Amino acid sequence: MAETEAALRMLAHNVRAARTRAGLSLDELGRRAGVSKGSLVALERATGNPNFATLVRLADTLGLSVSALMEGRPEERVRVVSADAITPLWTGPHGSEARLMLTTSGPAATEVWRWKLEPGEEYPSHPHQAGVIETVSVTVGEMTLIVDGTEHSVEAGQTATFDGDAAHTYRGTGTGTCHLIMTVHLPPGPST
């Protein structure tokens, strides 16, 4: 429980600091991100428990990665992250999950995600800010990538990339679990 409280305090601090740097009021950040002011107030007081979609919308609006909202300052030049040390940010009812492993630094950060999709289970994502590029590389199994309503089959050994500013969905297909690595390439600077 203490670990969860510490993570919420770090998230609250990072959101408040990013909002202040961007010169946004709670009302304006809420309007741009599509998040209620009450949810933002609770989040900045470390009493809220935002879902994954809310974190993505806030990160997009603030021009940051999701992990930048959740992590403290990197302490070492090389970071090695173990999947079992990272709590999933999304879990499906049948065992699917998404773990944000790390985010690269620099003016245009890249998030690195590990996904596990069970057959028939899916995650629909809202469109991100303009300039976001997503790439999925399937390592085991198969999935269906749906972008703007068009389905694309992606199997083990294949990689697909697309503009993340379109509605998109990840769906596990086939008979076994699909494992994939997803990268989200973020444009520099906050959205307007």
CSV table of C-alpha atoms in Angstrom, one decimal, residues 12-192:
chain,number,residue,atom,x,y,z
A,12,ALA,CA,0.5,14.3,-8.3
A,13,HIS,CA,3.8,16.2,-8.1
A,14,ASN,CA,4.7,15.6,-11.7
A,15,VAL,CA,1.2,16.6,-13.1
A,16,ARG,CA,1.1,19.8,-11.0
A,17,ALA,CA,4.7,20.7,-12.0
A,18,ALA,CA,4.0,20.0,-15.7
A,19,ARG,CA,0.8,22.0,-15.6
A,20,THR,CA,2.6,24.9,-13.9
A,21,ARG,CA,5.4,24.8,-16.5
A,22,ALA,CA,2.9,24.9,-19.3
A,23,GLY,CA,1.1,27.8,-17.7
A,24,LEU,CA,-2.3,26.0,-17.6
A,25,SER,CA,-5.0,26.3,-15.0
A,26,LEU,CA,-6.8,23.2,-13.7
A,27,ASP,CA,-9.8,24.3,-15.8
A,28,GLU,CA,-7.7,24.7,-19.0
A,29,LEU,CA,-5.8,21.4,-18.6
A,30,GLY,CA,-9.1,19.7,-17.9
A,31,ARG,CA,-10.7,21.2,-21.0
A,32,ARG,CA,-7.8,20.3,-23.3
A,33,ALA,CA,-7.4,16.8,-21.9
A,34,GLY,CA,-11.1,16.0,-21.6
A,35,VAL,CA,-10.7,15.4,-17.8
A,36,SER,CA,-13.0,16.9,-15.2
A,37,LYS,CA,-11.6,19.6,-12.9
A,38,GLY,CA,-12.6,17.5,-9.9
A,39,SER,CA,-10.5,14.5,-11.2
A,40,LEU,CA,-7.5,16.8,-11.7
A,41,VAL,CA,-7.9,18.3,-8.2
A,42,ALA,CA,-8.0,14.8,-6.7
A,43,LEU,CA,-5.0,13.7,-8.8
A,44,GLU,CA,-2.9,16.7,-7.8
A,45,ARG,CA,-3.8,16.0,-4.1
A,46,ALA,CA,-2.7,12.4,-4.6
A,47,THR,CA,-6.2,11.2,-3.6
A,48,GLY,CA,-7.4,10.3,-7.1
A,49,ASN,CA,-6.7,7.0,-8.8
A,50,PRO,CA,-6.7,7.9,-12.6
A,51,ASN,CA,-7.2,5.2,-15.2
A,52,PHE,CA,-4.8,4.5,-18.0
A,53,ALA,CA,-6.8,6.5,-20.6
A,54,THR,CA,-6.8,9.6,-18.3
A,55,LEU,CA,-3.0,9.3,-17.9
A,56,VAL,CA,-2.6,9.1,-21.7
A,57,ARG,CA,-4.8,12.2,-22.3
A,58,LEU,CA,-2.9,14.2,-19.6
A,59,ALA,CA,0.5,13.2,-21.0
A,60,ASP,CA,-0.6,14.0,-24.5
A,61,THR,CA,-1.9,17.4,-23.5
A,62,LEU,CA,1.2,18.2,-21.5
A,63,GLY,CA,3.5,17.0,-24.2
A,64,LEU,CA,5.0,14.4,-22.0
A,65,SER,CA,5.2,10.6,-21.9
A,66,VAL,CA,3.1,8.6,-19.4
A,67,SER,CA,6.2,7.5,-17.6
A,68,ALA,CA,7.4,11.1,-17.2
A,69,LEU,CA,4.2,11.7,-15.2
A,70,MET,CA,4.8,8.6,-13.1
A,71,GLU,CA,8.6,8.5,-12.5
A,72,GLY,CA,11.1,10.3,-10.5
A,73,ARG,CA,14.3,11.7,-12.0
A,74,PRO,CA,16.5,9.0,-13.6
A,75,GLU,CA,19.4,8.3,-11.3
A,76,GLU,CA,21.7,6.4,-13.6
A,77,ARG,CA,23.1,6.7,-17.1
A,78,VAL,CA,22.0,3.1,-18.0
A,79,ARG,CA,18.6,1.9,-16.8
A,80,VAL,CA,17.8,-1.8,-16.9
A,81,VAL,CA,14.1,-2.5,-16.2
A,82,SER,CA,12.6,-6.0,-15.5
A,83,ALA,CA,9.0,-6.5,-16.7
A,84,ASP,CA,8.1,-8.2,-13.4
A,85,ALA,CA,9.2,-5.0,-11.5
A,86,ILE,CA,6.6,-2.9,-13.5
A,87,THR,CA,3.0,-2.8,-12.5
A,88,PRO,CA,0.7,-3.1,-15.6
A,89,LEU,CA,-1.1,0.1,-16.4
A,90,TRP,CA,-3.9,-1.8,-18.1
A,91,THR,CA,-5.2,-5.3,-17.5
A,92,GLY,CA,-8.0,-7.0,-19.4
A,93,PRO,CA,-10.6,-9.3,-17.8
A,94,HIS,CA,-9.0,-12.4,-19.4
A,95,GLY,CA,-5.3,-11.7,-18.5
A,96,SER,CA,-4.2,-9.2,-21.1
A,97,GLU,CA,-1.9,-6.5,-19.9
A,98,ALA,CA,0.2,-3.5,-20.9
A,99,ARG,CA,3.4,-2.4,-19.0
A,100,LEU,CA,5.1,0.8,-19.7
A,101,MET,CA,8.8,-0.3,-19.4
A,102,LEU,CA,10.5,3.0,-19.8
A,103,THR,CA,10.7,6.3,-21.7
A,104,THR,CA,13.8,7.5,-23.4
A,105,SER,CA,14.9,11.0,-22.6
A,106,GLY,CA,15.5,13.9,-25.0
A,107,PRO,CA,13.3,16.4,-26.8
A,108,ALA,CA,11.3,13.8,-28.6
A,109,ALA,CA,10.8,10.9,-26.1
A,110,THR,CA,9.9,7.3,-27.0
A,111,GLU,CA,7.9,5.1,-24.7
A,112,VAL,CA,8.6,1.3,-24.7
A,113,TRP,CA,5.7,-0.9,-23.8
A,114,ARG,CA,5.3,-4.7,-23.3
A,115,TRP,CA,1.9,-6.0,-24.2
A,116,LYS,CA,0.2,-9.4,-23.7
A,117,LEU,CA,-3.1,-9.9,-25.5
A,118,GLU,CA,-5.3,-12.9,-25.0
A,119,PRO,CA,-7.4,-14.1,-27.9
A,120,GLY,CA,-10.5,-12.0,-28.4
A,121,GLU,CA,-9.4,-9.4,-25.8
A,122,GLU,CA,-8.9,-5.8,-27.0
A,123,TYR,CA,-7.8,-2.4,-25.9
A,124,PRO,CA,-9.3,0.6,-27.8
A,125,SER,CA,-7.2,3.8,-27.6
A,126,HIS,CA,-8.4,7.3,-28.2
A,127,PRO,CA,-6.4,9.3,-30.8
A,128,HIS,CA,-3.2,10.9,-29.5
A,129,GLN,CA,-2.0,14.4,-30.3
A,130,ALA,CA,-0.7,15.1,-33.8
A,131,GLY,CA,2.8,13.9,-34.4
A,132,VAL,CA,2.6,10.7,-32.2
A,133,ILE,CA,3.8,7.6,-34.1
A,134,GLU,CA,3.1,4.1,-32.7
A,135,THR,CA,5.0,0.9,-33.7
A,136,VAL,CA,4.0,-2.6,-32.8
A,137,SER,CA,6.3,-5.6,-33.2
A,138,VAL,CA,4.7,-9.0,-32.5
A,139,THR,CA,7.1,-11.5,-31.0
A,140,VAL,CA,4.7,-14.3,-30.3
A,141,GLY,CA,1.3,-15.1,-31.6
A,142,GLU,CA,-0.9,-12.7,-33.7
A,143,MET,CA,-3.0,-9.6,-33.3
A,144,THR,CA,-5.3,-7.4,-35.2
A,145,LEU,CA,-4.4,-3.7,-35.3
A,146,ILE,CA,-7.4,-1.6,-36.1
A,147,VAL,CA,-6.7,2.0,-37.3
A,148,ASP,CA,-9.6,4.3,-38.4
A,149,GLY,CA,-11.8,1.2,-38.6
A,150,THR,CA,-9.5,-0.8,-40.9
A,151,GLU,CA,-8.2,-4.1,-39.6
A,152,HIS,CA,-4.6,-5.2,-40.2
A,153,SER,CA,-3.3,-8.6,-39.2
A,154,VAL,CA,0.1,-8.5,-37.5
A,155,GLU,CA,1.8,-11.9,-36.8
A,156,ALA,CA,5.0,-13.0,-35.0
A,157,GLY,CA,8.0,-11.5,-36.7
A,158,GLN,CA,6.0,-8.6,-38.2
A,159,THR,CA,6.1,-4.9,-37.3
A,160,ALA,CA,3.5,-2.3,-38.1
A,161,THR,CA,3.6,1.5,-37.6
A,162,PHE,CA,0.9,4.2,-37.9
A,163,ASP,CA,0.1,7.8,-36.9
A,164,GLY,CA,-1.3,7.7,-33.4
A,165,ASP,CA,-3.6,10.6,-34.0
A,166,ALA,CA,-6.2,8.2,-35.4
A,167,ALA,CA,-8.5,6.0,-33.3
A,168,HIS,CA,-6.8,2.6,-32.9
A,169,THR,CA,-7.4,-0.7,-31.2
A,170,TYR,CA,-5.2,-3.7,-30.3
A,171,ARG,CA,-7.0,-7.1,-30.4
A,172,GLY,CA,-5.5,-10.5,-29.6
A,173,THR,CA,-6.3,-13.0,-32.3
A,174,GLY,CA,-5.5,-16.7,-33.1
A,175,THR,CA,-5.5,-19.4,-30.5
A,176,GLY,CA,-2.7,-18.3,-28.1
A,177,THR,CA,-1.5,-15.4,-26.3
A,178,CYS,CA,0.0,-12.6,-28.4
A,179,HIS,CA,3.2,-10.8,-27.0
A,180,LEU,CA,4.3,-7.6,-28.6
A,181,ILE,CA,6.6,-4.6,-28.0
A,182,MET,CA,5.0,-1.3,-28.7
A,183,THR,CA,6.8,2.0,-29.0
A,184,VAL,CA,5.2,5.4,-28.9
A,185,HIS,CA,7.3,8.2,-30.5
A,186,LEU,CA,6.3,11.5,-29.0
A,187,PRO,CA,6.7,14.9,-30.7
A,188,PRO,CA,8.6,17.5,-28.7
A,189,GLY,CA,6.7,20.2,-26.7
A,190,PRO,CA,3.2,20.5,-25.2
A,191,SER,CA,0.1,20.4,-27.4
A,192,THR,CA,-2.1,23.5,-27.8
